[in-house]
Short mmCIF file of C-alpha atoms in Angstrom, two decimals:
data_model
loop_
_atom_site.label_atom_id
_atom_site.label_comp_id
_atom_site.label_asym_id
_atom_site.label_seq_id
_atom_site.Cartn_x
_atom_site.Cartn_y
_atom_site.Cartn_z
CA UNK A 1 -18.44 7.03 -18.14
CA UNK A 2 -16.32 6.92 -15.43
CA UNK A 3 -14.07 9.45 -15.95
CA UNK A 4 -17.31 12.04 -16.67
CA UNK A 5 -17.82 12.28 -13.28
CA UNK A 6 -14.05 11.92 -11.78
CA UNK A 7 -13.81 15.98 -11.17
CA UNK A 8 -9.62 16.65 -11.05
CA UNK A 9 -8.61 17.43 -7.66
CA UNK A 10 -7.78 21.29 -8.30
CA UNK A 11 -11.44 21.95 -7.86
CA UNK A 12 -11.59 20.90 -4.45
CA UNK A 13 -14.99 19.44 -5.01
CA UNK A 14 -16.37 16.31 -6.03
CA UNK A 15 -19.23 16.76 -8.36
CA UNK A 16 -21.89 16.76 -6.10
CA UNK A 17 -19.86 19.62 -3.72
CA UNK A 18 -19.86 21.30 -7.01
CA UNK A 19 -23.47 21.21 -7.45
CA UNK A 20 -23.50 22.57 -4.34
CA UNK A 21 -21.77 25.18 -4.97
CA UNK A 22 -23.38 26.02 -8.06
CA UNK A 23 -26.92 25.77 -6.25
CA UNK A 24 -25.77 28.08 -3.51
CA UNK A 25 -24.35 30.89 -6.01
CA UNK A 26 -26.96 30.87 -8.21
CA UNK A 27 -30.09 30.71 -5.78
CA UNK A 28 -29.13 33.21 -2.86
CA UNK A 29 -29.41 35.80 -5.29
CA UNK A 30 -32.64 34.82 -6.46
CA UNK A 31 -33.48 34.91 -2.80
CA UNK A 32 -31.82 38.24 -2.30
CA UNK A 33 -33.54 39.58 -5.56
CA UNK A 34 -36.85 38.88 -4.72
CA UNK A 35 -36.57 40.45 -0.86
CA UNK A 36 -34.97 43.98 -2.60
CA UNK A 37 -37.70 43.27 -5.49
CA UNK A 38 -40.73 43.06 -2.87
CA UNK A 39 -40.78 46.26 -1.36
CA UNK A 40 -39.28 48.23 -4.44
CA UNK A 41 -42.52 46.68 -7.12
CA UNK A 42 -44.81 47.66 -3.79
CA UNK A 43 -43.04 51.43 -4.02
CA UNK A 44 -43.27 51.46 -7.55
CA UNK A 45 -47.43 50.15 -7.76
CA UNK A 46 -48.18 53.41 -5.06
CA UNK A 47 -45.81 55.95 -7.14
CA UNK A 48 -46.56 55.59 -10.64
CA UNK A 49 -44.33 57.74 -11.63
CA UNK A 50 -41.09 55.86 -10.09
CA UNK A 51 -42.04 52.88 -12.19
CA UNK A 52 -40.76 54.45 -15.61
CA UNK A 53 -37.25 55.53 -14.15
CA UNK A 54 -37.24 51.83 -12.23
CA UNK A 55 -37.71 50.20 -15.20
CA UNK A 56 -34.97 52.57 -17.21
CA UNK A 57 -32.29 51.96 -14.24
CA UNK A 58 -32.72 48.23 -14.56
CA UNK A 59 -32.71 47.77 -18.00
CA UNK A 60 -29.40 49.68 -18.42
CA UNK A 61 -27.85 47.69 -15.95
CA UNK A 62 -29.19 44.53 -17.44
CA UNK A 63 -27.26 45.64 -20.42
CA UNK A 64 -23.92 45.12 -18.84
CA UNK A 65 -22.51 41.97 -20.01
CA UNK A 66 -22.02 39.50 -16.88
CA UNK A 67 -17.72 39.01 -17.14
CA UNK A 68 -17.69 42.38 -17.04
CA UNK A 69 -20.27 43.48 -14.22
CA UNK A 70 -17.77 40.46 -12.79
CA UNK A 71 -14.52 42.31 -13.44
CA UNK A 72 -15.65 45.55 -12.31
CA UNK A 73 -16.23 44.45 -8.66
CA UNK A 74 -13.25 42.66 -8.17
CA UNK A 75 -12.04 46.01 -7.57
CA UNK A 76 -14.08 46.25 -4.71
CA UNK A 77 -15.36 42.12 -3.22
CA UNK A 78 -11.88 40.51 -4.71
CA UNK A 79 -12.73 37.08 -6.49
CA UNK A 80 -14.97 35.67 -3.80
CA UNK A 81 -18.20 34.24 -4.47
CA UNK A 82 -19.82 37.63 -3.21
CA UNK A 83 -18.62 39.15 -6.62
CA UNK A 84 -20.61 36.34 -8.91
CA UNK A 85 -23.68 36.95 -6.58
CA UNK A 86 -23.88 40.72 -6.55
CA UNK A 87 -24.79 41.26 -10.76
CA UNK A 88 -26.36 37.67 -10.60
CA UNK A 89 -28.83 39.78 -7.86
CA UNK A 90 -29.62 42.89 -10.11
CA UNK A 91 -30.41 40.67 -12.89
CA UNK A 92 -32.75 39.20 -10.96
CA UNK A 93 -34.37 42.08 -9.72
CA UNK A 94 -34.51 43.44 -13.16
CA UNK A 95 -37.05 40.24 -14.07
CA UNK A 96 -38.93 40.49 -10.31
CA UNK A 97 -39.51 43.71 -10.38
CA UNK A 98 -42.04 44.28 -13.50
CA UNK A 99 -43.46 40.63 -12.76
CA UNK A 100 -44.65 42.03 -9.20
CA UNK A 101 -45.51 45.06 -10.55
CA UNK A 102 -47.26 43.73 -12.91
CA UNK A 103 -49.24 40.54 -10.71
CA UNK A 104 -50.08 43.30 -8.14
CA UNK A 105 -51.23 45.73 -10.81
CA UNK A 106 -53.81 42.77 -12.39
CA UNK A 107 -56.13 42.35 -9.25
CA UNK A 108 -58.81 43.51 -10.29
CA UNK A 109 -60.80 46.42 -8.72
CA UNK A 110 -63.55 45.30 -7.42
CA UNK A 111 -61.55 42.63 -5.37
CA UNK A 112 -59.62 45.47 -3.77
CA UNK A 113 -63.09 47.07 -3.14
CA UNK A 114 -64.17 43.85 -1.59
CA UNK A 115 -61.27 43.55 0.94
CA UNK A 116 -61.69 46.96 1.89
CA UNK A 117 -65.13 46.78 2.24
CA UNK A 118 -64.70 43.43 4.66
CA UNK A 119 -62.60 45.65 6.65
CA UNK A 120 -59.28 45.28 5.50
CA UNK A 121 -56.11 47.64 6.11
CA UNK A 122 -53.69 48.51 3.55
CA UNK A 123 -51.42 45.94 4.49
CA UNK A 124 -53.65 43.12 5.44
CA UNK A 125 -55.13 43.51 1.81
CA UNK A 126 -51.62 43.47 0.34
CA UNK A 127 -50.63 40.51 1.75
CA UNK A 128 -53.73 38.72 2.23
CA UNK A 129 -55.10 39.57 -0.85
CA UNK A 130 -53.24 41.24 -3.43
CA UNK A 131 -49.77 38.90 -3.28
CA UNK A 132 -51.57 35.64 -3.46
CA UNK A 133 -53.57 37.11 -6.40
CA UNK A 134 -49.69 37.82 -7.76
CA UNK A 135 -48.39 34.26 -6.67
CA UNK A 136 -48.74 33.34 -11.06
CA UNK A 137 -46.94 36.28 -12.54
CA UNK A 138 -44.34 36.42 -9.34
CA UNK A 139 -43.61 32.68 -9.87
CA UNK A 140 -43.32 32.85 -13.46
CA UNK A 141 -40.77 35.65 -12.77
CA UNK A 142 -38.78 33.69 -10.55
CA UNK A 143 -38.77 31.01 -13.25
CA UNK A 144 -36.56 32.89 -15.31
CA UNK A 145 -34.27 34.74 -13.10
CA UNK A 146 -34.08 31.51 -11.15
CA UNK A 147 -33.26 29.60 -14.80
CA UNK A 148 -30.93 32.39 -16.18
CA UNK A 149 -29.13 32.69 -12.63
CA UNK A 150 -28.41 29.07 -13.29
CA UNK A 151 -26.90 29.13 -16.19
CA UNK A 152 -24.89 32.61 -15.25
CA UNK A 153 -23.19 30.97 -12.99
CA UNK A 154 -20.83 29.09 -15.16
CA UNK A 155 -18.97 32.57 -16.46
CA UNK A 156 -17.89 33.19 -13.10
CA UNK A 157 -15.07 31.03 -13.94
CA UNK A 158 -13.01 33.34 -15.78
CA UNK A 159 -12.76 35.52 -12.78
CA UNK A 160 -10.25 33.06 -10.37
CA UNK A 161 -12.84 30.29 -10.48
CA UNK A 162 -15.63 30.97 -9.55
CA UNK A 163 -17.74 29.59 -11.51
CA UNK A 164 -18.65 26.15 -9.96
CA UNK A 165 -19.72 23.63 -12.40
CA UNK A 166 -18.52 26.50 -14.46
CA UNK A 167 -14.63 26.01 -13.39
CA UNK A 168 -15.00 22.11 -14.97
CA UNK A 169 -14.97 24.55 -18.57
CA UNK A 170 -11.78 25.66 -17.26
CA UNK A 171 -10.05 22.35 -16.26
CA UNK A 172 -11.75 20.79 -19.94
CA UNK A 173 -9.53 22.84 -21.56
CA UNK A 174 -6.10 22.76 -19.59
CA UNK A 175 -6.36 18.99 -19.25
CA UNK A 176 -7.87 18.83 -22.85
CA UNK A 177 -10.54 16.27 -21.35
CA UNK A 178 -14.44 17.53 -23.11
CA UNK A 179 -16.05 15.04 -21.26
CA UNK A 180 -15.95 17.50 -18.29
CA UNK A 181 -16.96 20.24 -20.29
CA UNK A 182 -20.07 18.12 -21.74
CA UNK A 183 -20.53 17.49 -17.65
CA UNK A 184 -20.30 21.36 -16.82
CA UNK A 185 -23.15 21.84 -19.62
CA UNK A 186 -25.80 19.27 -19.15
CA UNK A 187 -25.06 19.21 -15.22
CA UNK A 188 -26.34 23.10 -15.14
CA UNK A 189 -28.81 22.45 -17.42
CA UNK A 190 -30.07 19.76 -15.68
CA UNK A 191 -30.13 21.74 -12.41
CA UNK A 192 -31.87 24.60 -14.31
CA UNK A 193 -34.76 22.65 -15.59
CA UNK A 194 -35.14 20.85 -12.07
CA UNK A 195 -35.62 24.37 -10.47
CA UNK A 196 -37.82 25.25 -13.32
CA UNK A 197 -39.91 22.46 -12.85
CA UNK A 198 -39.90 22.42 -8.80
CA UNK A 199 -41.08 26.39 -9.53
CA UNK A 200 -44.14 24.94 -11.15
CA UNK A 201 -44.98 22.72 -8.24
CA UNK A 202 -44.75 25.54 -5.77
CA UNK A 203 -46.84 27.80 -7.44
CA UNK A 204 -49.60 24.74 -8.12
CA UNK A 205 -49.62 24.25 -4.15
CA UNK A 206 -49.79 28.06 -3.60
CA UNK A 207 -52.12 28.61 -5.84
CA UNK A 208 -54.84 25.40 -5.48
CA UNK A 209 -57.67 27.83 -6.28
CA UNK A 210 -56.17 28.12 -10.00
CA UNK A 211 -56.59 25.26 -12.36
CA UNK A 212 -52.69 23.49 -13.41
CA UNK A 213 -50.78 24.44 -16.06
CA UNK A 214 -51.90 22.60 -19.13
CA UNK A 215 -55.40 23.23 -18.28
CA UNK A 216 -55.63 26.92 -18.36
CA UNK A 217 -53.88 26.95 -21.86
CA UNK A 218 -56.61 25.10 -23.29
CA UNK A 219 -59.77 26.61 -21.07
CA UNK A 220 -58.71 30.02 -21.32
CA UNK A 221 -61.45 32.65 -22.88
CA UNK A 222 -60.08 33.67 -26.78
CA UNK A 223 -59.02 37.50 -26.10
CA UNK A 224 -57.73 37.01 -22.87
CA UNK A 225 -54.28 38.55 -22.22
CA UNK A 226 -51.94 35.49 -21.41
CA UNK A 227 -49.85 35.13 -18.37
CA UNK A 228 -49.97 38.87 -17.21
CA UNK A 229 -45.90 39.46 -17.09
CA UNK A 230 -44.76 36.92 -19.99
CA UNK A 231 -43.60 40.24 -22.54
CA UNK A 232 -41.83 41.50 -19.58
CA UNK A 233 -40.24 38.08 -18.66
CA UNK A 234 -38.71 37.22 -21.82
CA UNK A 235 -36.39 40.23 -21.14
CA UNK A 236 -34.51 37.56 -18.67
CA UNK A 237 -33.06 34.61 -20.09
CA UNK A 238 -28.84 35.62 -20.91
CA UNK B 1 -16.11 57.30 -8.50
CA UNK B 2 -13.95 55.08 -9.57
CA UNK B 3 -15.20 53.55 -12.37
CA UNK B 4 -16.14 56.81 -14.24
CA UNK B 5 -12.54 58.09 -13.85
CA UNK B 6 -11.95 54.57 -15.56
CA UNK B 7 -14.67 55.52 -18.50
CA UNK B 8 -13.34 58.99 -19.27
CA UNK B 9 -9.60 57.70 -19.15
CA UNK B 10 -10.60 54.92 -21.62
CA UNK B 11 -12.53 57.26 -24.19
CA UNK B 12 -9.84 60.22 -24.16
CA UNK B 13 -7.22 57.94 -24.86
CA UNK B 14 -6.57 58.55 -28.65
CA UNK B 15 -4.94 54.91 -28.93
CA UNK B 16 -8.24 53.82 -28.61
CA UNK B 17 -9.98 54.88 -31.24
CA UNK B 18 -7.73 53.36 -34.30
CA UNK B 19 -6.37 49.99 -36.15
CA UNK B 20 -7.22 46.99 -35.67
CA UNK B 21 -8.08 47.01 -31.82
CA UNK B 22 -9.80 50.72 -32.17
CA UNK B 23 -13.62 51.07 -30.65
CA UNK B 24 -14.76 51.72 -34.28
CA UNK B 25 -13.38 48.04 -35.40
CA UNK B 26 -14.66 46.41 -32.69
CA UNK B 27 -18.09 47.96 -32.48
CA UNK B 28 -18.40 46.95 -36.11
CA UNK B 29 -17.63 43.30 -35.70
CA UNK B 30 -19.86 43.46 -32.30
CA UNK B 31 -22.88 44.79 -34.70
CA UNK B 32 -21.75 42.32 -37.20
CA UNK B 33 -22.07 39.32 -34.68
CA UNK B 34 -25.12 40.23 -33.19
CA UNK B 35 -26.94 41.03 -36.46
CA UNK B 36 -25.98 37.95 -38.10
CA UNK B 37 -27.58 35.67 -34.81
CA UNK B 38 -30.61 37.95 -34.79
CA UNK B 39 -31.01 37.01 -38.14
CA UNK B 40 -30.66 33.00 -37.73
CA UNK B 41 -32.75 33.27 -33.98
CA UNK B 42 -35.24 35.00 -36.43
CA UNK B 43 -34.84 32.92 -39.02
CA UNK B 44 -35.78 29.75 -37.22
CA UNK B 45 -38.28 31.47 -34.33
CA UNK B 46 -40.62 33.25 -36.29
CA UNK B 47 -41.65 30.87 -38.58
CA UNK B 48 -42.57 27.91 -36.34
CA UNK B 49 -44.15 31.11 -33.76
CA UNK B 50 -46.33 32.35 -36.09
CA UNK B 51 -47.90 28.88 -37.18
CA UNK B 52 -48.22 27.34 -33.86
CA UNK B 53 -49.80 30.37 -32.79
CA UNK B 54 -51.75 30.47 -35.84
CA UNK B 55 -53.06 27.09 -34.85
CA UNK B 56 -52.72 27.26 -31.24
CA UNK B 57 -51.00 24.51 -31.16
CA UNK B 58 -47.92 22.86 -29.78
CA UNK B 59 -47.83 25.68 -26.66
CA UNK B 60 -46.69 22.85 -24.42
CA UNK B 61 -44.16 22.07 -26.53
CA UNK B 62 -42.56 25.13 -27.39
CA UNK B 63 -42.56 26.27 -24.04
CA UNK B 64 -40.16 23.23 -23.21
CA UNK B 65 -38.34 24.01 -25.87
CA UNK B 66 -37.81 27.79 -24.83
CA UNK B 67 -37.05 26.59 -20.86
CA UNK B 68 -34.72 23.91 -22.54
CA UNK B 69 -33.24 26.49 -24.82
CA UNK B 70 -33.05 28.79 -21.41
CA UNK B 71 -31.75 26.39 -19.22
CA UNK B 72 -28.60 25.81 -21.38
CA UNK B 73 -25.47 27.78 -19.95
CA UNK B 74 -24.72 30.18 -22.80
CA UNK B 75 -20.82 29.93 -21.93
CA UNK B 76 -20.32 26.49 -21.18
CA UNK B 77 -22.21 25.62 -24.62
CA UNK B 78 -19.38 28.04 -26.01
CA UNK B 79 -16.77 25.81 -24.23
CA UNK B 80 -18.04 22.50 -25.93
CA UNK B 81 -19.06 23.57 -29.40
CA UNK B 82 -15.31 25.43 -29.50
CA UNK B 83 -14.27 21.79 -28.16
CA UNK B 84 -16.37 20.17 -30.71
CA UNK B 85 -16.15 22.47 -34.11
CA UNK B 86 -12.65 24.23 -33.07
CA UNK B 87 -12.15 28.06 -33.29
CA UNK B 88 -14.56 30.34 -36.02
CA UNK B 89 -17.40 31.96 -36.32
CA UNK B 90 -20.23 28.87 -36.21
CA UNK B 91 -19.08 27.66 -32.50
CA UNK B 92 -20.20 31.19 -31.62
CA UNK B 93 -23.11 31.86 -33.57
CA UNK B 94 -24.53 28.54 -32.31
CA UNK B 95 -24.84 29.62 -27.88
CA UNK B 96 -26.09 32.93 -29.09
CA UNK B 97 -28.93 31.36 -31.35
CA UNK B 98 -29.72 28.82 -28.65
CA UNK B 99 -30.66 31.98 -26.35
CA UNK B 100 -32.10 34.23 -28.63
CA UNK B 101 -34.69 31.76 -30.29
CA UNK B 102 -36.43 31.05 -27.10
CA UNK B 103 -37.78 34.60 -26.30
CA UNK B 104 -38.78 35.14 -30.01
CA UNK B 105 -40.74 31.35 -30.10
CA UNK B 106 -42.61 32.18 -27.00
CA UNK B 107 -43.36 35.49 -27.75
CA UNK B 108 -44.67 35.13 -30.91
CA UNK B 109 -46.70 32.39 -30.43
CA UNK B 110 -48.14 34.13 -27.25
CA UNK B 111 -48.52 37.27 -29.42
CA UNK B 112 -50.37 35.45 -32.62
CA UNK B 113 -52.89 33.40 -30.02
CA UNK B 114 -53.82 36.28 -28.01
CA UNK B 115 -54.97 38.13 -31.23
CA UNK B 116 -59.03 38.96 -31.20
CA UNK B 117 -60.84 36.47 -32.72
CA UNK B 118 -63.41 38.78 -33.94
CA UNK B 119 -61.46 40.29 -36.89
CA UNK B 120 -59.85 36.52 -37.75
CA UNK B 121 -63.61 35.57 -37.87
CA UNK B 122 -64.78 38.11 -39.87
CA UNK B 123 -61.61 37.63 -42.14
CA UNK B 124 -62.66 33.77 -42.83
CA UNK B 125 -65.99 34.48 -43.24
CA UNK B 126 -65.01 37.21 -45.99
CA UNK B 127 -63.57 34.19 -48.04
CA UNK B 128 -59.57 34.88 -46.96
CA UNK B 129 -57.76 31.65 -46.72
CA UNK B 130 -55.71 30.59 -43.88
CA UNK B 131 -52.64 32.00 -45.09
CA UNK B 132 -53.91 35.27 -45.79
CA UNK B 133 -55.38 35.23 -42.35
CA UNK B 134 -52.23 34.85 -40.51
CA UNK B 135 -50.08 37.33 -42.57
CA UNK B 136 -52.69 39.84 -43.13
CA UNK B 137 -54.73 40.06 -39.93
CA UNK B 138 -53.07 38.23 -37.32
CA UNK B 139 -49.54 39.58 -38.04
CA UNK B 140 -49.79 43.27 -38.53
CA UNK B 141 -52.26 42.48 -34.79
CA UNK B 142 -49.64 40.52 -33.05
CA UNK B 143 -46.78 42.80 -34.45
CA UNK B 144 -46.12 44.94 -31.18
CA UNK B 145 -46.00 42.10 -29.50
CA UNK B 146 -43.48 40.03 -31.46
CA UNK B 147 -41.30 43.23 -31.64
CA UNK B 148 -41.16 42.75 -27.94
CA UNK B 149 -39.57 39.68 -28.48
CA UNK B 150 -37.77 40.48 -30.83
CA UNK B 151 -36.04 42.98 -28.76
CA UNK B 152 -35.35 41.02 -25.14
CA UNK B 153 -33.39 38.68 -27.67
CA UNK B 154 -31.22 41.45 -29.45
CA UNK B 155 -30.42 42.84 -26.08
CA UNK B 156 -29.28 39.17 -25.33
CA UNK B 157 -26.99 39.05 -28.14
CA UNK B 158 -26.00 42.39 -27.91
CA UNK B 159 -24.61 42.07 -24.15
CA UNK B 160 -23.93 38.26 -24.31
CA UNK B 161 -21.42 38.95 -27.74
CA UNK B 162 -18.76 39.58 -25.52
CA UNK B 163 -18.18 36.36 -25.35
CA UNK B 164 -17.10 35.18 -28.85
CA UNK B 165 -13.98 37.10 -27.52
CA UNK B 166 -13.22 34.43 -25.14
CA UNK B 167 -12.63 31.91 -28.20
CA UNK B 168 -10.04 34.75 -29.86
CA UNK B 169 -12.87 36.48 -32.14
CA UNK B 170 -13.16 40.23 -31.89
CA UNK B 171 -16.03 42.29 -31.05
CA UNK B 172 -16.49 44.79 -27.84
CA UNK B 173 -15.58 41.68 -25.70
CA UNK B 174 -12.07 41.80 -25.99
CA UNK B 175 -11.37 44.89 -24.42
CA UNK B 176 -13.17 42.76 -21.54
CA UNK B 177 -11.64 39.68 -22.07
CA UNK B 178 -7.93 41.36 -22.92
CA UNK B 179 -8.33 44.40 -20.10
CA UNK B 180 -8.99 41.18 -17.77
CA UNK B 181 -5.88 39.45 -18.29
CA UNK B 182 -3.75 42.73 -18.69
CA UNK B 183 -5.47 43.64 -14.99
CA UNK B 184 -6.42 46.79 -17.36
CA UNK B 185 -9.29 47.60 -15.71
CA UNK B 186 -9.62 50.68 -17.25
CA UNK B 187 -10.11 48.48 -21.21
CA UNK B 188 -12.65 46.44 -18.76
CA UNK B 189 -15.25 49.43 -18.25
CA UNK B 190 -14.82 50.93 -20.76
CA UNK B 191 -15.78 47.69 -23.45
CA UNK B 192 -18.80 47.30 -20.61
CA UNK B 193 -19.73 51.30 -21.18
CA UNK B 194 -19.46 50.38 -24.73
CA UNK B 195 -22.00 46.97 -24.43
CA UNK B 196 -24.46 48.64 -22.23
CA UNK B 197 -24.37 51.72 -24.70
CA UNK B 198 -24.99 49.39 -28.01
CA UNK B 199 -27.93 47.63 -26.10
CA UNK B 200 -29.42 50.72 -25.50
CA UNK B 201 -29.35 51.97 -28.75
CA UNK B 202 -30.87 48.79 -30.20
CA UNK B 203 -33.73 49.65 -27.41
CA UNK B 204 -34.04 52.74 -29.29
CA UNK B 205 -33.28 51.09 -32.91
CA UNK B 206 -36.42 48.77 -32.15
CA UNK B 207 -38.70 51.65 -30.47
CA UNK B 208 -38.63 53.52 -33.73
CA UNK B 209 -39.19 50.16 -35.83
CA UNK B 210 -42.23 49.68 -33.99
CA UNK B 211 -43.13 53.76 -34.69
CA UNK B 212 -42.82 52.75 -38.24
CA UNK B 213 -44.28 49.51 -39.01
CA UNK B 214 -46.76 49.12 -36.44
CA UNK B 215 -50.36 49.83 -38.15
CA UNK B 216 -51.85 53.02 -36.34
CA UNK B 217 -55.38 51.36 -35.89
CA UNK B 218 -53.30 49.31 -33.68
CA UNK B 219 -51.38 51.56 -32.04
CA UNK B 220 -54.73 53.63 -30.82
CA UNK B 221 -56.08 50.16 -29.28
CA UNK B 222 -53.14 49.28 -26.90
#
């Protein structure tokens, strides 16, 4: 048990600096996803017709396999952390994007009529009214870029360690010890489904007009459409 | 500009398109790979989706299975089951299972519960028995839906493939894996051109699936 956690020196880390790490590249471009993903859903909920292309754009680029997206900038950010964040943020935004549009799209009319009619400005009743309405489908997008960014992480390895818990994959295999690859795995998971889970909480405490979780499943009117963006989400999880 | 310099030098060069390392080879095995864990994720996903949907039960449950199945790194599980089962084909097939079944479970069960109830009603009430019910009404219903799924998880396997390369298996990901090593960048974009271009096409391979096999009464209501 002991020697799960004693991390060889080459890292530079113990394992808790390596969570660290880990946290840090994974999460900043979840952050940075959702502030380019904000104003582009808004853009693409008043111009219908930029939604289609959007949507086109970011599914191609979804396509590109991460090592690669990875290889391709070393060119241009060297193997620095900045070149594990920059795909690690359009995959993000490729998941944000439709959840927004989406949350923002299900409010329903007569709400919007209501805000208006009590006097409300076009941005007022966007962010008074028609983000907290989205808070669900935004958080349940951030869920799985926030999971998948997690879990990317770990391939950043094979570009001059990068990687983070990732780079223990590396050092299982040259010093032929799997204990630190089992740590690499279930550390990241671990990490993954604590985000996941802290996710949930936020959106319960945004949201304290909504009934939790388990209760909607089981309250919820037969015919109703489930979570508004879960067939867009599941696009997300690589 | 760069990088499409790097495209068109990668796709002119003849070299590239013969023997054993050619783009015809290893788009092959990449189709091979990809079909063969679309198949398994299938195998196992749709099954359990369509009868806890059916009963609308066990949501809770499969959803921690699917953020479980999420939350595992696809590479690092690469890493150990290599480190576990050695080099071949079932240390690969077993990461790119664990993330395609997840989007398939959720979406299918999502799909079969969110079916009307009206027409699963009248379909009781006209004497059809449960299994009848779900393969009859509720499937050809819930079908768009589960194509969805169906799809987010090919495009998975397509783009996440590449790395069966990194444990010495072919596919589009060693032009990656090799061009990295060789600092042949040019082998690097153009295996990615290739990726992205195969996940596209299975966009378009599962677009006219759903033309096909979707019922039109169905098609009109979305």
């Amino acid at each position: 048990m002991n020697r799960f956690f004693d991390i060889p020196s080459d890292l530079q880390h113990d394992w808790l600096g390596l969570i660290g790490l880990h946290l840090r590249e994974a999460l900043l471009p979840v952050l940075g996803g959702l502030l380019l993903a904000l104003p582009l859903a808004q853009l693409c909920v008043r111009l219908r017709w930029l939604y289609p292309p959007v949507l086109w754009v970011t599914t191609v680029l979804y396509a590109i396999p991460s090592l690669a997206f990875f290889v391709v900038l070393i060119d241009y950010t060297g193997q620095t952390e900045l070149t594990v964040m920059i795909p690690l943020t359009i995959y993000s935004l490729v998941v944000l994007v439709p959840a927004i549009v989406d949350g923002v799209r299900s409010v329903p009319q007569e709400t919007l009529a209501a805000a208006t009619a009590m006097g409300f400005g076009p941005v007022r009743r966007y962010v008074l009214v028609q983000l907290p309405i989205a808070v669900p489908a935004i958080i349940a997008g951030l869920r799985v870029a926030t999971v998948s960014s997690i879990s990317l992480v770990s391939v950043g390895m094979l570009i001059g360690n990068q990687g983070a818990l990732g780079n223990l994959l590396h050092d299982a295999q040259i010093y032929n010890r799997p204990e630190l690859a089992w740590n690499s795995v279930i550390t990241s998971a671990a990490l993954a489904v604590l985000a996941d889970a802290l996710l949930v909480v936020v959106r319960i405490l945004l949201t304290p007009w909504m009934p939790s979780g388990a209760r909607v499943e089981k309250s919820k009117p037969a015919g109703v459409r489930p979570e508004p963006a879960v067939p867009a989400l599941e696009d997300a999880a690589r | 500009m760069n990088v499409i310099n790097f495209v068109s030098a990668f796709f002119s060069e003849s070299a590239h398109w013969q023997g054993y390392d050619g783009i015809p080879t290893r788009v092959w095995e990449h189709v091979q790979y990809s079909l063969e864990a679309l198949a398994l994720a299938a195998v196992i996903g749709l099954p359990i989706g369509l009868v806890t949907g059916h009963y609308g039960r066990g949501g809770n449950v499969l959803s921690l299975v699917a953020t479980a199945g999420r939350a595992l790194p696809t590479f690092g599980l690469l890493v150990v089951t290599t480190i576990v089962l050695g080099f071949g084909m079932l240390p690969v097939m077993i990461p790119l299972v664990v993330l395609a079944v997840p989007p398939i479970l959720v979406t299918t069960y999502e799909a079969v519960r969110s079916v009307d109830p009206s027409p699963v009603d009248a379909a009781r009430g006209m004497g059809m028995g449960e299994s009848g019910v779900l393969l009859r009404v509720e499937l050809p219903v819930a079908l768009p839906m589960i194509f969805g799924g169906l799809r987010s998880a090919a495009i998975q396997i397509v783009s996440t493939a590449t790395i069966a390369a990194y444990v010495s298996l072919g596919g589009l990901g060693r032009y990656i894996v090799d061009g990295l090593y060789q600092h042949d960048y040019e082998k690097v974009v153009g295996g990615a051109t290739l990726v992205a271009g195969m996940a596209l096409a299975t966009l378009a391979v599962f677009w006219a699936a759903a033309k096909v096999t979707v019922s039109p009464g169905v098609r009109r209501s979305n």
